[in-house]
Short mmCIF file of C-alpha atoms in Angstrom, two decimals:
data_model
loop_
_atom_site.label_atom_id
_atom_site.label_comp_id
_atom_site.label_asym_id
_atom_site.label_seq_id
_atom_site.Cartn_x
_atom_site.Cartn_y
_atom_site.Cartn_z
CA UNK A 3 0.00 0.00 0.00
CA UNK A 4 1.17 3.51 -0.75
CA UNK A 5 -0.37 6.52 0.92
CA UNK A 6 -0.76 9.85 -0.89
CA UNK A 7 0.24 13.15 0.67
CA UNK A 8 -3.45 14.02 1.25
CA UNK A 9 -4.27 10.74 3.09
CA UNK A 10 -6.83 10.14 4.66
CA UNK A 11 -8.73 12.43 2.29
CA UNK A 12 -7.34 10.59 -0.73
CA UNK A 13 -7.24 6.81 -1.02
CA UNK A 14 -4.05 4.77 -0.87
CA UNK A 15 -3.01 2.63 -3.80
CA UNK A 16 -2.55 -1.11 -3.56
CA UNK A 17 -0.31 -3.22 -5.76
CA UNK A 18 0.67 -6.87 -5.62
CA UNK A 19 4.40 -7.40 -6.03
CA UNK A 20 4.07 -11.15 -6.61
CA UNK A 21 4.51 -11.80 -10.33
CA UNK A 22 1.93 -13.66 -12.36
CA UNK A 23 -1.20 -13.04 -10.30
CA UNK A 24 -4.18 -13.93 -12.46
CA UNK A 25 -7.27 -12.44 -10.88
CA UNK A 26 -10.21 -10.61 -12.47
CA UNK A 27 -9.62 -7.51 -10.34
CA UNK A 28 -5.81 -7.31 -10.56
CA UNK A 29 -4.21 -5.58 -13.54
CA UNK A 30 -1.28 -7.41 -15.17
CA UNK A 31 1.11 -4.91 -13.49
CA UNK A 32 -0.20 -5.93 -10.05
CA UNK A 33 -2.36 -2.85 -9.38
CA UNK A 34 -5.68 -3.63 -7.76
CA UNK A 35 -9.04 -2.41 -9.00
CA UNK A 36 -11.45 -2.14 -6.07
CA UNK A 37 -14.12 0.47 -5.37
CA UNK A 38 -12.95 1.27 -1.85
CA UNK A 39 -9.68 2.63 -3.32
CA UNK A 40 -11.33 4.89 -5.90
CA UNK A 41 -11.44 8.64 -5.25
CA UNK A 42 -14.45 9.89 -3.25
CA UNK A 43 -17.73 10.80 -4.94
CA UNK A 44 -20.13 9.29 -7.44
CA UNK A 45 -18.70 8.11 -10.77
CA UNK A 46 -21.24 8.14 -13.58
CA UNK A 47 -18.87 6.32 -15.97
CA UNK A 48 -18.36 3.26 -13.72
CA UNK A 49 -21.74 3.47 -12.00
CA UNK A 50 -20.09 3.42 -8.55
CA UNK A 51 -21.88 5.34 -5.86
CA UNK A 52 -20.04 7.53 -3.37
CA UNK A 53 -20.78 5.11 -0.51
CA UNK A 54 -18.90 2.36 -2.38
CA UNK A 55 -15.78 4.47 -2.81
CA UNK A 56 -13.08 5.88 -0.55
CA UNK A 57 -13.97 8.08 2.39
CA UNK A 58 -11.93 9.37 5.33
CA UNK A 59 -13.45 6.81 7.69
CA UNK A 60 -11.72 3.95 5.89
CA UNK A 61 -8.39 2.84 7.20
CA UNK A 62 -5.79 0.19 6.55
CA UNK A 63 -7.85 -2.52 8.24
CA UNK A 64 -10.99 -1.89 6.17
CA UNK A 65 -8.93 -1.78 2.96
CA UNK A 66 -7.16 -5.05 3.76
CA UNK A 67 -10.45 -6.74 4.68
CA UNK A 68 -11.98 -5.58 1.41
CA UNK A 69 -8.96 -6.82 -0.56
CA UNK A 70 -9.05 -10.24 1.08
CA UNK A 71 -12.79 -10.57 0.49
CA UNK A 72 -12.35 -9.53 -3.14
CA UNK A 73 -9.61 -12.11 -3.63
CA UNK A 74 -12.05 -14.77 -2.44
CA UNK A 75 -15.06 -13.45 -4.39
CA UNK A 76 -13.96 -11.57 -7.54
CA UNK A 77 -16.09 -8.89 -9.17
CA UNK A 78 -16.17 -10.30 -12.71
CA UNK A 79 -18.62 -7.74 -14.12
CA UNK A 80 -16.04 -4.93 -14.13
CA UNK A 81 -12.70 -6.70 -14.47
CA UNK A 82 -9.23 -5.21 -14.52
CA UNK A 83 -8.03 -8.41 -16.21
CA UNK A 84 -10.58 -9.51 -18.81
CA UNK A 85 -8.78 -12.79 -19.58
CA UNK A 86 -8.79 -13.80 -15.90
CA UNK A 87 -12.46 -12.83 -15.62
CA UNK A 88 -13.44 -14.98 -18.61
CA UNK A 89 -11.34 -17.88 -17.28
CA UNK A 90 -12.97 -17.53 -13.84
CA UNK A 91 -16.44 -17.49 -15.36
CA UNK A 92 -16.04 -20.14 -18.09
CA UNK A 93 -13.33 -22.55 -16.90
CA UNK A 94 -13.20 -22.46 -13.12
CA UNK A 95 -11.05 -25.62 -12.69
CA UNK A 96 -8.29 -24.11 -14.87
CA UNK A 97 -8.58 -20.76 -13.08
CA UNK A 98 -8.34 -22.48 -9.67
CA UNK A 99 -5.30 -24.51 -10.77
CA UNK A 100 -3.55 -21.37 -12.03
CA UNK A 101 -4.35 -19.51 -8.81
CA UNK A 102 -3.06 -22.42 -6.72
CA UNK A 103 0.17 -22.44 -8.72
CA UNK A 104 0.73 -18.72 -8.09
CA UNK A 105 0.00 -19.12 -4.37
CA UNK A 106 2.31 -22.13 -4.03
CA UNK A 107 5.11 -20.25 -5.81
CA UNK A 108 4.61 -17.07 -3.78
CA UNK A 109 4.52 -18.88 -0.42
CA UNK A 110 8.27 -19.38 -0.81
CA UNK A 111 8.64 -15.58 -0.60
CA UNK A 112 6.67 -15.22 2.68
CA UNK A 113 8.89 -14.72 5.74
CA UNK A 114 8.76 -17.50 8.31
CA UNK A 115 6.16 -17.02 11.05
CA UNK A 116 3.76 -14.87 8.99
CA UNK A 117 0.19 -16.20 9.07
CA UNK A 118 -2.45 -15.08 6.59
CA UNK A 119 -6.03 -14.94 7.91
CA UNK A 120 -8.73 -17.01 6.28
CA UNK A 121 -11.97 -15.56 4.97
CA UNK A 122 -13.80 -17.16 7.91
CA UNK A 123 -11.53 -15.29 10.33
CA UNK A 124 -12.44 -12.03 8.60
CA UNK A 125 -16.19 -12.52 9.01
CA UNK A 126 -17.79 -9.92 11.26
CA UNK A 127 -17.95 -11.00 14.87
CA UNK A 128 -21.50 -10.94 16.28
CA UNK A 129 -21.79 -8.39 19.02
CA UNK A 130 -23.51 -9.05 22.33
CA UNK A 131 -26.99 -7.55 22.39
CA UNK A 132 -27.72 -5.63 25.54
CA UNK A 133 -31.38 -5.63 26.44
CA UNK A 134 -32.76 -2.20 27.12
CA UNK A 135 -33.99 -1.48 30.60
CA UNK A 136 -37.64 -0.52 30.14
CA UNK A 137 -37.49 1.49 33.36
CA UNK A 138 -34.93 3.77 31.71
CA UNK A 139 -37.56 5.04 29.28
CA UNK A 140 -40.43 4.98 31.82
CA UNK A 141 -39.06 6.31 35.10
CA UNK A 142 -41.19 5.93 38.19
CA UNK A 143 -41.92 8.76 40.59
CA UNK A 144 -39.48 7.20 43.07
CA UNK A 145 -36.52 7.53 40.67
CA UNK A 146 -33.97 10.22 41.39
CA UNK A 147 -34.34 13.42 39.42
CA UNK A 148 -30.80 14.47 38.69
CA UNK A 149 -31.92 17.93 37.68
CA UNK A 150 -33.00 18.99 41.19
CA UNK A 151 -36.50 19.25 42.56
CA UNK A 152 -39.16 21.59 41.32
CA UNK A 153 -39.23 23.28 44.72
CA UNK A 154 -35.56 24.26 44.25
CA UNK A 155 -36.51 26.04 41.04
CA UNK A 156 -39.04 28.15 42.89
CA UNK A 157 -36.33 29.29 45.30
CA UNK A 158 -34.15 30.28 42.33
CA UNK A 159 -36.95 32.29 40.75
CA UNK A 160 -37.64 34.08 44.03
CA UNK A 161 -33.96 34.99 44.41
CA UNK A 162 -33.99 36.50 40.91
CA UNK A 163 -37.09 38.52 41.79
CA UNK A 164 -35.39 39.77 44.98
CA UNK A 165 -32.35 40.89 42.97
CA UNK A 166 -34.61 42.84 40.59
CA UNK A 167 -36.29 44.53 43.57
CA UNK A 168 -32.89 45.61 44.97
CA UNK A 169 -32.03 47.40 41.70
CA UNK A 170 -35.13 49.60 41.77
#
């Protein structure tokens, strides 16, 4: 990944350095074509909406997650590599064999101890649902009123009136 001088307002670029990657969304030079890395705003030519493209809330983690998910599930309708897209669509066994060959070859370049996450490990983790306390929205008369009592407000108003009387 390379980050432009205006990051996070401009998207980083992403390029594979492994030679020979054949993937529908990877150009022959290794550059990646993915919506999240396209400049912000709607693009009438590609049909991408602004919410599919880069915004300042994205970070390295969201980009890497998107890349890994795209590697597992290519977008073949708008390919960067038309030949790979056609091979993926029409001859999946050959595509899979070619992809396996590239992965096997490139694993020799990975430093020892580095572990790549699987798609299953990237799946969103379900969050614990906290049940709302109905009493929060329907307080009883016994509940504390953190704003003070109404009788205190009357004392405040009387003090203001007394100050006005002193000025006259």
